[in-house]
mmCIF file of C-alpha atoms and ligand atoms in Angstrom:
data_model
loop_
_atom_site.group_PDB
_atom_site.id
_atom_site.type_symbol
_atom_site.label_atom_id
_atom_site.label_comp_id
_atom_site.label_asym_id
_atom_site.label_seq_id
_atom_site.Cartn_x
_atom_site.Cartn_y
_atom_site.Cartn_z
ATOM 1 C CA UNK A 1 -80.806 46.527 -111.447
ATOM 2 C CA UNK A 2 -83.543 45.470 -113.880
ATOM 3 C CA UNK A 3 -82.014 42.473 -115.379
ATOM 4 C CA UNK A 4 -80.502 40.203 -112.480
ATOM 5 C CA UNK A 5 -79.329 36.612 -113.989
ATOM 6 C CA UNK A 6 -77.029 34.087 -113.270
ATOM 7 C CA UNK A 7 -74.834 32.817 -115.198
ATOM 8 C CA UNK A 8 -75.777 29.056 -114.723
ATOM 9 C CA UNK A 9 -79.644 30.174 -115.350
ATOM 10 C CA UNK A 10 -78.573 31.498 -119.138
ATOM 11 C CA UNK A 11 -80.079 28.842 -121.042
ATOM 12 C CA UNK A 12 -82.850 28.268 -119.136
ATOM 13 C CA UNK A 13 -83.603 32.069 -119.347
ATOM 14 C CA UNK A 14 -83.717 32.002 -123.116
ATOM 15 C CA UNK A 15 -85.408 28.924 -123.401
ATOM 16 C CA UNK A 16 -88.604 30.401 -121.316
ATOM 17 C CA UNK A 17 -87.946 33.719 -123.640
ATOM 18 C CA UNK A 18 -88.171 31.620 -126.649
ATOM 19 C CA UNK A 19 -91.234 29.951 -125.873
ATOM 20 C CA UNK A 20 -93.344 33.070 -126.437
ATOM 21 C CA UNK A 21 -97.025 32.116 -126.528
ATOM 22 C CA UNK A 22 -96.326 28.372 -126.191
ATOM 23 C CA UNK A 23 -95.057 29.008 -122.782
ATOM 24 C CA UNK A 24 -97.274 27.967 -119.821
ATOM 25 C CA UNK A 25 -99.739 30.475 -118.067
ATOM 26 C CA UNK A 26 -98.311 29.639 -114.839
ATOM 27 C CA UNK A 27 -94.402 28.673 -114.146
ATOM 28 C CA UNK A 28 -93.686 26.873 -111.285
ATOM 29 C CA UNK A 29 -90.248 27.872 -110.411
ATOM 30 C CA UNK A 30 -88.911 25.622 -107.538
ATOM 31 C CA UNK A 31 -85.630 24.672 -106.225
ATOM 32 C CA UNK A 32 -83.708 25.191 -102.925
ATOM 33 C CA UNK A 33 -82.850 28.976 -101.308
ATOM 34 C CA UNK A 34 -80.203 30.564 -102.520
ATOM 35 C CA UNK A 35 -79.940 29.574 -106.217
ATOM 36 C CA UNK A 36 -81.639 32.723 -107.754
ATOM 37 C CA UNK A 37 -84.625 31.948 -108.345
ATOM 38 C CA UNK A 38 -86.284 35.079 -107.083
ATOM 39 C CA UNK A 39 -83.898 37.264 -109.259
ATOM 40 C CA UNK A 40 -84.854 34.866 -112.115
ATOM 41 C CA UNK A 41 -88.619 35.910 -111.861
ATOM 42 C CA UNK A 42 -88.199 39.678 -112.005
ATOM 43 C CA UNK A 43 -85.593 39.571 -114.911
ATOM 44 C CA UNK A 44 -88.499 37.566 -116.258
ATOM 45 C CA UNK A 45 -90.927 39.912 -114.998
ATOM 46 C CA UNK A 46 -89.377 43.183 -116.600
ATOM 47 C CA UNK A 47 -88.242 41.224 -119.943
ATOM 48 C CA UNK A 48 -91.955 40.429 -120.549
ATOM 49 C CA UNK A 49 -92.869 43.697 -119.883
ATOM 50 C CA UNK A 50 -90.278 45.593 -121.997
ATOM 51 C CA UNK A 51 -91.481 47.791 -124.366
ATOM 52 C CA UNK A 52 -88.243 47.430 -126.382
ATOM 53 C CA UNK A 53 -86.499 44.155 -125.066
ATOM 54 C CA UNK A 54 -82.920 43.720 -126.279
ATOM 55 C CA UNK A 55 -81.754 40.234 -127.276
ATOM 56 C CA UNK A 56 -84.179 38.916 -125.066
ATOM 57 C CA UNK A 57 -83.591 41.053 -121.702
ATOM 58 C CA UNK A 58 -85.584 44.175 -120.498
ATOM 59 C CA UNK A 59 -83.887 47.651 -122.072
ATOM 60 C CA UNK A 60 -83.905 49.291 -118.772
ATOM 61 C CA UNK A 61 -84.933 52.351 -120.140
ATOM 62 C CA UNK A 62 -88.470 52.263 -121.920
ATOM 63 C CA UNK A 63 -91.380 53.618 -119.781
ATOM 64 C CA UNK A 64 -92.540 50.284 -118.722
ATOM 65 C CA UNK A 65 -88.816 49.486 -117.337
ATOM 66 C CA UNK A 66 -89.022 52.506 -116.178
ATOM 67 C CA UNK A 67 -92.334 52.012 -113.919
ATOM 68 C CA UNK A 68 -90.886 48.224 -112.928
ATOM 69 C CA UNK A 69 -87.751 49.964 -111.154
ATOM 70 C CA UNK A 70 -90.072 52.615 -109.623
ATOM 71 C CA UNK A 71 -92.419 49.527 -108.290
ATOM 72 C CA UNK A 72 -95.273 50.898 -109.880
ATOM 73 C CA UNK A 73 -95.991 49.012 -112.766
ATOM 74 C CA UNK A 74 -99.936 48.987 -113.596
ATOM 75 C CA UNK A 75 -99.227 45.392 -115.522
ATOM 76 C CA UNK A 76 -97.111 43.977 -112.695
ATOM 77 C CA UNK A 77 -98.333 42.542 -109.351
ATOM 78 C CA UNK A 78 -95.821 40.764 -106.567
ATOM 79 C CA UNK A 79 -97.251 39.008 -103.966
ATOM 80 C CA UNK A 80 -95.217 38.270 -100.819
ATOM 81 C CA UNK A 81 -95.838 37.616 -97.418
ATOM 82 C CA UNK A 82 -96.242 41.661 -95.967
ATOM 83 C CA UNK A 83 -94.996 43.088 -93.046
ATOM 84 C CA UNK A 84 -97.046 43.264 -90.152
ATOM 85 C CA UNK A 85 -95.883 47.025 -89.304
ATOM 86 C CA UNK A 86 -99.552 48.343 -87.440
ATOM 87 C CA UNK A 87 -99.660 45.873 -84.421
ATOM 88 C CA UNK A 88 -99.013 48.329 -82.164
ATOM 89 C CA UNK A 89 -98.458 51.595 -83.061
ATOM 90 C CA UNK A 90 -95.284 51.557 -84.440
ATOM 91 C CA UNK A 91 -93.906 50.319 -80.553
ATOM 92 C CA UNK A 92 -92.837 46.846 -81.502
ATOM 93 C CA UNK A 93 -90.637 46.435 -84.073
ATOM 94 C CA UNK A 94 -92.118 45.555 -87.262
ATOM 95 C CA UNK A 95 -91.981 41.835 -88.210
ATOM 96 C CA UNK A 96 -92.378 39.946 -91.103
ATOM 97 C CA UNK A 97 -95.522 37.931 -91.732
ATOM 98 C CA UNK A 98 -95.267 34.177 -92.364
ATOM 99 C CA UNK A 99 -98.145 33.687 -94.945
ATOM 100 C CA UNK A 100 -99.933 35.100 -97.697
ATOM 101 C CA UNK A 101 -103.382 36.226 -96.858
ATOM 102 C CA UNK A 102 -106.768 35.254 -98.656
ATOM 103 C CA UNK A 103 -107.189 39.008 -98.511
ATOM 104 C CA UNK A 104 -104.047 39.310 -100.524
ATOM 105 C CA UNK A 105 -105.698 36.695 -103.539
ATOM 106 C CA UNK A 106 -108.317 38.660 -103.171
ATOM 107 C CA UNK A 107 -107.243 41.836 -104.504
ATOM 108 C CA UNK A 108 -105.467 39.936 -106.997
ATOM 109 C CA UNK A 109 -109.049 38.466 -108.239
ATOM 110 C CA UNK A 110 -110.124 42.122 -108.535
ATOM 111 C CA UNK A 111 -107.081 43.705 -110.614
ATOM 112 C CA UNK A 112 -107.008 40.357 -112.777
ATOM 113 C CA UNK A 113 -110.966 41.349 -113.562
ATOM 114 C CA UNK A 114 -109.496 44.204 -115.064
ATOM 115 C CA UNK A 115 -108.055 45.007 -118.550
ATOM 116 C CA UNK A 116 -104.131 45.445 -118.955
ATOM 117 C CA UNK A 117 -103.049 48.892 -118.562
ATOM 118 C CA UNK A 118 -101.200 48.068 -121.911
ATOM 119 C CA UNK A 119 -103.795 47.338 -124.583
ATOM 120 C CA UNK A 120 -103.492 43.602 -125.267
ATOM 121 C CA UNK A 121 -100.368 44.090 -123.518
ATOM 122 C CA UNK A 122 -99.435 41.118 -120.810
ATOM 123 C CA UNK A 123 -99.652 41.348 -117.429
ATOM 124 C CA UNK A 124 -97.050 39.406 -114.773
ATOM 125 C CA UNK A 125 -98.250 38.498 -111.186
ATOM 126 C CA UNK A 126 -95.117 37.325 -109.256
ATOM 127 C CA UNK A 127 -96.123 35.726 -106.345
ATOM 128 C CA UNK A 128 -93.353 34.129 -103.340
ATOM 129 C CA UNK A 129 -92.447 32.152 -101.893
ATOM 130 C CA UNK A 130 -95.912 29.900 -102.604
ATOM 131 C CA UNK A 131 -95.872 27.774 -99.814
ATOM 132 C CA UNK A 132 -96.290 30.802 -97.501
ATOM 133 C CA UNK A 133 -99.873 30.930 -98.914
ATOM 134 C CA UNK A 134 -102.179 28.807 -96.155
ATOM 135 C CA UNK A 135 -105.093 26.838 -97.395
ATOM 136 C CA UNK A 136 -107.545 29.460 -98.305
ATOM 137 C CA UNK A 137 -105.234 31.330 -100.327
ATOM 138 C CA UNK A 138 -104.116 28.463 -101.974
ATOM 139 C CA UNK A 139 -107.676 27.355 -103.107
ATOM 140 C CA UNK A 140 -108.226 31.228 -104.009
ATOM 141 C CA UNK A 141 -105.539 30.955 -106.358
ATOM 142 C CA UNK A 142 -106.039 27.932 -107.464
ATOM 143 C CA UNK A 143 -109.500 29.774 -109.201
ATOM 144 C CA UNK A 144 -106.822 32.086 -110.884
ATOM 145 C CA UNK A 145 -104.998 29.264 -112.163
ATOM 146 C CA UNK A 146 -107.615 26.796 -113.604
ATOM 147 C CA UNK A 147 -109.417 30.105 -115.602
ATOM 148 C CA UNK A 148 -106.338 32.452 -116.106
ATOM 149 C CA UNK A 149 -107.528 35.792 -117.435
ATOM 150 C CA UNK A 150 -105.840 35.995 -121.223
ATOM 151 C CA UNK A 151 -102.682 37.295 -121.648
ATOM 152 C CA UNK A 152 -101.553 36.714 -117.688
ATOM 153 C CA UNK A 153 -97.996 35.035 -116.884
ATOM 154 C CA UNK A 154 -97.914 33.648 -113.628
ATOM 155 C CA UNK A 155 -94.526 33.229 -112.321
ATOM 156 C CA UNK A 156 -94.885 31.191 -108.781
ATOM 157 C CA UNK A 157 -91.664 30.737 -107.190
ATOM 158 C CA UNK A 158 -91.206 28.128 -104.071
ATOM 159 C CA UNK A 159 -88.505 26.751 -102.216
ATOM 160 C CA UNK A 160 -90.369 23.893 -101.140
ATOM 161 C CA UNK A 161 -92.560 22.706 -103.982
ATOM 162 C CA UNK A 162 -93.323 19.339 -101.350
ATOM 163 C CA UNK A 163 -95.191 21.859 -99.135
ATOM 164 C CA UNK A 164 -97.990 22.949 -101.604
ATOM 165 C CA UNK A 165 -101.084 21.755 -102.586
ATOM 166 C CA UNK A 166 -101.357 18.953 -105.257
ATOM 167 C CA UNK A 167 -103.880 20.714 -107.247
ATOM 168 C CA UNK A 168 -101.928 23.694 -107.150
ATOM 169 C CA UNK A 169 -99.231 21.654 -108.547
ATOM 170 C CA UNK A 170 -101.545 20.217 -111.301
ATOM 171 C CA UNK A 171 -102.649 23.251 -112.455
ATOM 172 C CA UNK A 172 -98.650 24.125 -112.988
ATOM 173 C CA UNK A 173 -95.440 23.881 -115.288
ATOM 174 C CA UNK A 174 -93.230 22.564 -112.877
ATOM 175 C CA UNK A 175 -89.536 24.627 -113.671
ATOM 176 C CA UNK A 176 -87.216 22.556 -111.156
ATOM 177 C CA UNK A 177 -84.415 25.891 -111.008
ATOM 178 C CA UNK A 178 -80.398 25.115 -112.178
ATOM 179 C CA UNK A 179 -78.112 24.785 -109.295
ATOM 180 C CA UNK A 180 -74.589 26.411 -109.271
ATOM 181 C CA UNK A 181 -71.725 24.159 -109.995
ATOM 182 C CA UNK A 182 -68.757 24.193 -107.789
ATOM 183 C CA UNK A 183 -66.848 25.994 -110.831
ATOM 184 C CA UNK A 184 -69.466 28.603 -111.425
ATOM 185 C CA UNK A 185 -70.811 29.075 -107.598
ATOM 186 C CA UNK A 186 -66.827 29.879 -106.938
ATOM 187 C CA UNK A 187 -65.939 32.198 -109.753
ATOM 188 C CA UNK A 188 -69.825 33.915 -109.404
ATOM 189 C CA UNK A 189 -68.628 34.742 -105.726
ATOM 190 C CA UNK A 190 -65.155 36.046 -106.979
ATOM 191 C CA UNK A 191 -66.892 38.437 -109.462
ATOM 192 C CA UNK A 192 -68.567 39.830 -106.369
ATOM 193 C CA UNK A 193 -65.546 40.457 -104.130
ATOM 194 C CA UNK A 194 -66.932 37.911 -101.620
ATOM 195 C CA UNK A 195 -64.010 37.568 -99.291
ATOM 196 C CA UNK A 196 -62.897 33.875 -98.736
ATOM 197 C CA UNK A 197 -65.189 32.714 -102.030
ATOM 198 C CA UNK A 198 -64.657 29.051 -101.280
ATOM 199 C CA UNK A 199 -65.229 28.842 -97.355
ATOM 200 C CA UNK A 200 -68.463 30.735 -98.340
ATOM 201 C CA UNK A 201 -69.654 28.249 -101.072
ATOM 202 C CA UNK A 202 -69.037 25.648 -98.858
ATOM 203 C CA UNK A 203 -71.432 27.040 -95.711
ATOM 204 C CA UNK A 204 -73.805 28.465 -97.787
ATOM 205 C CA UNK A 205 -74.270 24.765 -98.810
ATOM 206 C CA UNK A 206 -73.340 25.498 -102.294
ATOM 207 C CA UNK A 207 -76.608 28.070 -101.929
ATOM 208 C CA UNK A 208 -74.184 31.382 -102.849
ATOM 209 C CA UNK A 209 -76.921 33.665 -103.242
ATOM 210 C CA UNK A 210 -77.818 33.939 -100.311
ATOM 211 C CA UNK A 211 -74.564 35.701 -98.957
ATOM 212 C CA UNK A 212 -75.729 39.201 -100.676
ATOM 213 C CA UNK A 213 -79.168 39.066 -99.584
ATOM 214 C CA UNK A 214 -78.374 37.847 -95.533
ATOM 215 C CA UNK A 215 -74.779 39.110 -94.621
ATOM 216 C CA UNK A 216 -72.302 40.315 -96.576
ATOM 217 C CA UNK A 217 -69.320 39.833 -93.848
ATOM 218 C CA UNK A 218 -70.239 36.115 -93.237
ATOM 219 C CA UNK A 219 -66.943 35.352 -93.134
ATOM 220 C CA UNK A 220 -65.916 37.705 -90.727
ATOM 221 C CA UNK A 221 -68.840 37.074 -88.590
ATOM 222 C CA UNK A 222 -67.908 33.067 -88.377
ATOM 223 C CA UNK A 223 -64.368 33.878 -87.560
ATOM 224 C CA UNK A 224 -66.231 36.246 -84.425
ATOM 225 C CA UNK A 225 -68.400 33.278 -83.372
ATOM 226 C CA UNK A 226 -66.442 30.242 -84.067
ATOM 227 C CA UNK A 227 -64.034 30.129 -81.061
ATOM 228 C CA UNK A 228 -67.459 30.130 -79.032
ATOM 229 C CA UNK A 229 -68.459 26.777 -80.591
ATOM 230 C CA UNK A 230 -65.338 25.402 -80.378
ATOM 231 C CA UNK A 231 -65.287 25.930 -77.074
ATOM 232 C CA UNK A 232 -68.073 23.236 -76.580
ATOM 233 C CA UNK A 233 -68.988 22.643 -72.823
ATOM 234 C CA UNK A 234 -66.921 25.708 -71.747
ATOM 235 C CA UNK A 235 -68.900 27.910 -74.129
ATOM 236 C CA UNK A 236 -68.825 31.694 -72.800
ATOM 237 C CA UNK A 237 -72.706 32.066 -73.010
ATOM 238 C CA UNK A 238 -72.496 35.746 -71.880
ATOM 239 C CA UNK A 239 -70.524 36.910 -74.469
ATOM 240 C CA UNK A 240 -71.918 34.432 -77.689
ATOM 241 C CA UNK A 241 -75.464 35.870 -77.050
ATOM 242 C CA UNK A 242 -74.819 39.221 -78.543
ATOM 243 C CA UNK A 243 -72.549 37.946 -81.228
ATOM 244 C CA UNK A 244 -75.836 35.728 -82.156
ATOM 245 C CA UNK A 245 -78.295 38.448 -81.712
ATOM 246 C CA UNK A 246 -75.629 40.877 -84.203
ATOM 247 C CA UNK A 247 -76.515 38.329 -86.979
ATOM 248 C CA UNK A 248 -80.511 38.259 -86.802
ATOM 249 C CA UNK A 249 -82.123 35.724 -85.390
ATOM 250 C CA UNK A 250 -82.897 33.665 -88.705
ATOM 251 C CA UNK A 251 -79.375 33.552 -89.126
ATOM 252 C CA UNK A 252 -78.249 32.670 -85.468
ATOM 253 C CA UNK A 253 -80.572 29.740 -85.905
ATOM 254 C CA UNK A 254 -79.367 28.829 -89.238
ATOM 255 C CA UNK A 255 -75.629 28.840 -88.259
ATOM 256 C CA UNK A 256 -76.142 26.847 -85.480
ATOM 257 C CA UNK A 257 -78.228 24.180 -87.118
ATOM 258 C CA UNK A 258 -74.722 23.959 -89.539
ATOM 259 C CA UNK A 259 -72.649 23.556 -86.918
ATOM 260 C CA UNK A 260 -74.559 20.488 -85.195
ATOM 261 C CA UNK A 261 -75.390 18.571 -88.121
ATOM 262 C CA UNK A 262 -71.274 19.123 -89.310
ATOM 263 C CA UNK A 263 -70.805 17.649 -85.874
ATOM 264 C CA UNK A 264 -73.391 14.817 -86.432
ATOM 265 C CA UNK A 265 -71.565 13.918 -89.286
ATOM 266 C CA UNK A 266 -68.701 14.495 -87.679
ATOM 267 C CA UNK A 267 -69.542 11.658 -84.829
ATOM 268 C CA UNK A 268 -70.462 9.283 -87.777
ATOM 269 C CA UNK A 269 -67.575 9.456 -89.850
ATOM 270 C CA UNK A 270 -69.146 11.317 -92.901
ATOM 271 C CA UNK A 271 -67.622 14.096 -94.803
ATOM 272 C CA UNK A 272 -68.444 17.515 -93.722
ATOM 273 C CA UNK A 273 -71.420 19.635 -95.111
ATOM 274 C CA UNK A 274 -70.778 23.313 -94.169
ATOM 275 C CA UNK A 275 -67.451 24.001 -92.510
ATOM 276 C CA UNK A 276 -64.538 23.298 -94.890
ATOM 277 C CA UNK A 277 -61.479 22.880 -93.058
ATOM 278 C CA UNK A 278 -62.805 22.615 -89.709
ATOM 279 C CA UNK A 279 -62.729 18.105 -89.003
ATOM 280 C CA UNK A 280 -59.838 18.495 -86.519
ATOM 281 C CA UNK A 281 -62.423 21.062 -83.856
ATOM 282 C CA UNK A 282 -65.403 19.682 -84.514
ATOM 283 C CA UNK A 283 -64.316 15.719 -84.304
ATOM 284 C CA UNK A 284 -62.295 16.997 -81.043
ATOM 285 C CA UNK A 285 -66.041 17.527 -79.905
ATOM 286 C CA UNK A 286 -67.625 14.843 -81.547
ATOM 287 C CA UNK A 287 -65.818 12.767 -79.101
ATOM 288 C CA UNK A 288 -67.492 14.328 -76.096
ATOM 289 C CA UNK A 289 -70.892 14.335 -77.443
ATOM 290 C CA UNK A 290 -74.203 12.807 -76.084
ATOM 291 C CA UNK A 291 -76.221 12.065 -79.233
ATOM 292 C CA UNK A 292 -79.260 11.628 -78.097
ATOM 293 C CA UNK A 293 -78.983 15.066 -76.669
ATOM 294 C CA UNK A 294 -77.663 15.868 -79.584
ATOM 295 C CA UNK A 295 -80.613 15.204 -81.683
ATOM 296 C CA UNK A 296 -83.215 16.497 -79.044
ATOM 297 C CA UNK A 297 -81.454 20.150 -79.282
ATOM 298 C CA UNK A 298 -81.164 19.744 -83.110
ATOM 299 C CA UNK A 299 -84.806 19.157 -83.133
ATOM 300 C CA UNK A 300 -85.631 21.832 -80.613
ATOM 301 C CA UNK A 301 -83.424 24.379 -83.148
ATOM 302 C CA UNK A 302 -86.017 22.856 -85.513
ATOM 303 C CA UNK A 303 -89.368 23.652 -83.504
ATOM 304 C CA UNK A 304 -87.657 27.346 -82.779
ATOM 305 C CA UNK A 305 -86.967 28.066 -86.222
ATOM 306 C CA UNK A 306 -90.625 28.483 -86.326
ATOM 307 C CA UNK A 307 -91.122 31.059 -84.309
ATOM 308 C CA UNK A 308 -87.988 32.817 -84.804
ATOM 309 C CA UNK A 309 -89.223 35.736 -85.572
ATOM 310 C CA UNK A 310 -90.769 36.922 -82.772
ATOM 311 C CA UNK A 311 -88.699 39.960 -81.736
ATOM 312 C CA UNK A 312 -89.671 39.594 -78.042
ATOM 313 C CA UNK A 313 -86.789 38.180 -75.556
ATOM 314 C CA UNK A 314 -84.679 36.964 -78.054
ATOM 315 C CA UNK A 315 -81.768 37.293 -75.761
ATOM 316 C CA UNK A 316 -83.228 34.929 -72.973
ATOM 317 C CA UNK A 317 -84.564 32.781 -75.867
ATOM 318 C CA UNK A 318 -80.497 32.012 -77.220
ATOM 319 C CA UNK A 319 -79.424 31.650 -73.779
ATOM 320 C CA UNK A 320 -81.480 28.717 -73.418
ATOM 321 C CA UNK A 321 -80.179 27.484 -76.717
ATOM 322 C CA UNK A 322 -76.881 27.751 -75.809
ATOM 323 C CA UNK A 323 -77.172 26.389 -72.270
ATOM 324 C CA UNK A 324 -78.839 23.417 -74.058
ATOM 325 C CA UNK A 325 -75.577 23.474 -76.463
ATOM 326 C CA UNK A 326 -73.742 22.883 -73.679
ATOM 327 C CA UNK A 327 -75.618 20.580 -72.351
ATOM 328 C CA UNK A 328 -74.607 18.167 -75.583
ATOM 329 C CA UNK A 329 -71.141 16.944 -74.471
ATOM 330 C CA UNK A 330 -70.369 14.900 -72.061
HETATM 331 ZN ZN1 ZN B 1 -87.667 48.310 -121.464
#
């Protein structure tokens, strides 16, 4: 789908249409995961590009929305962290790379040297997220960005604009992204038969995009793994590994991290941030935890994040978590 908006991004959409040659060289377009932001930059993408734009959006049909959909537009560059798929010969699994590479700025020196395939057409270099970009790409960039080539958009999208470089940020229009309300997060998820559209909004901390790009069946997942964590200090580690491992290991990580810091707030009284419905469990638990061990696995779920996704011994690597998840109560 060429044209991929949301409905609490409409204004802001237009507004950036509008703009036409008043509109910055280089957007900025920040906010938290799971907001759209990503599906905000190619709509903008392929709207730029369109031949024949209607009311604004990309036709879907000319020959330029024709290349976008095929990925091989010759006025179009996305840059993304790539997969690392020739480590070994095709024998580990292929992984996704953490950062953008110098190499990858680069090449996009070299095709911005060039002339638009389009003549005085515009060309669109999409590049996220921005803070995977280490130093030297950053600075590489930042050469793009203080002399832009004419007739270049740069559309930078980031989910953690405090993580980049101040003169990257300088040489920026800083877009902070629209965040769902309750009202529209809810009925977006009910126009995409998301089963159980409120529990969702409320752990995908009111992030709902996220729930078609990770995993669709969430819900039914959670309902798998919960008795597990209920369970506390009687956890059946043997049989929550492979329900974690079923999920992905960004996601294993991620749903534990909810579940303690619920249970943090839990043990200080605060409202809930993730698990609607669920105070009676967890503050059944929060009565048995240690909190200083608490916090010590919450930060070691932290430091592991990190290198998460390392496909090696990832089932000896959540046994220890959970072993240490037991190790919080009493
Ligand atoms: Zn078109």
């Amino acid at each position: 789908m060429i044209n991929k908006l949301y409905p609490w991004q409409e204004s802001l959409f237009s507004q950036w249409m509008q703009a036409g040659e008043t509109r910055h060289h280089a957007l900025l377009l920040h906010g938290k995961a799971g907001i759209g932001k990503l599906d905000f930059a190619h709509t903008m993408s392929a709207a730029l590009l369109c031949l024949e734009p209607q009311q604004g959006f990309a036709c879907g049909v000319c020959q330029s929305c024709h290349w976008l959909s095929e990925g091989a537009h010759p006025d179009f560059r996305e840059v993304t962290p790539e997969d690392d798929d020739n480590a070994d010969s095709g024998k580990k699994k292929t992984r996704k790379r953490q950062q953008i590479l110098i190499d990858q700025i680069r090449l996009l020196h070299d095709y911005l040297s060039l002339s638009s395939h389009r003549v005085n057409g515009i060309r669109v270099v999409l590049i996220h997220p921005l803070e995977a970009m280490n130093v030297a790409a950053s600075n590489a960039l930042l050469k793009l960005l203080e002399e832009p080539p004419p007739r270049t958009q740069f559309l930078l999208v980031s989910h953690q604009r405090q993580a980049l470089l101040p003169t990257i940020l300088s040489r920026c229009m800083q877009v902070e992204m629209p965040v769902p309300s309750l009202e529209q997060g809810l009925h977006w998820l009910q126009t995409q038969s998301v089963p159980n559209p409120e529990w969702v909004w409320h752990y995908s901390g009111g992030a709902p995009t996220t729930v078609q790009q990770d995993a669709p069946d969430w819900y039914a997942w959670y309902q798998q793994f919960r008795p597990h964590l209920v369970n506390g200090a009687t956890i059946d580690i043997a049989a929550a590994v492979p329900l974690l491992i079923k999920q992905g290991m960004e996601q294993a990580i991620q749903a534990l991290q909810k579940w303690l810091l619920d249970l943090w707030l839990c043990c200080h009284q605060q409202p809930l941030r993730y698990h609607h419905g669920e105070t009676g469990p967890l503050q059944a638990l929060a009565a048995a935890v240690n909190l200083s061990r608490l916090l010590a696995f919450q930060q070691q779920l932290n430091r592991f994040k990190m290198t998460a996704q390392h496909p090696l011994n990832q089932e000896l690597q959540l046994e220890q978590l959970l072993l240490q998840y037991k190790k919080i109560f009493g």
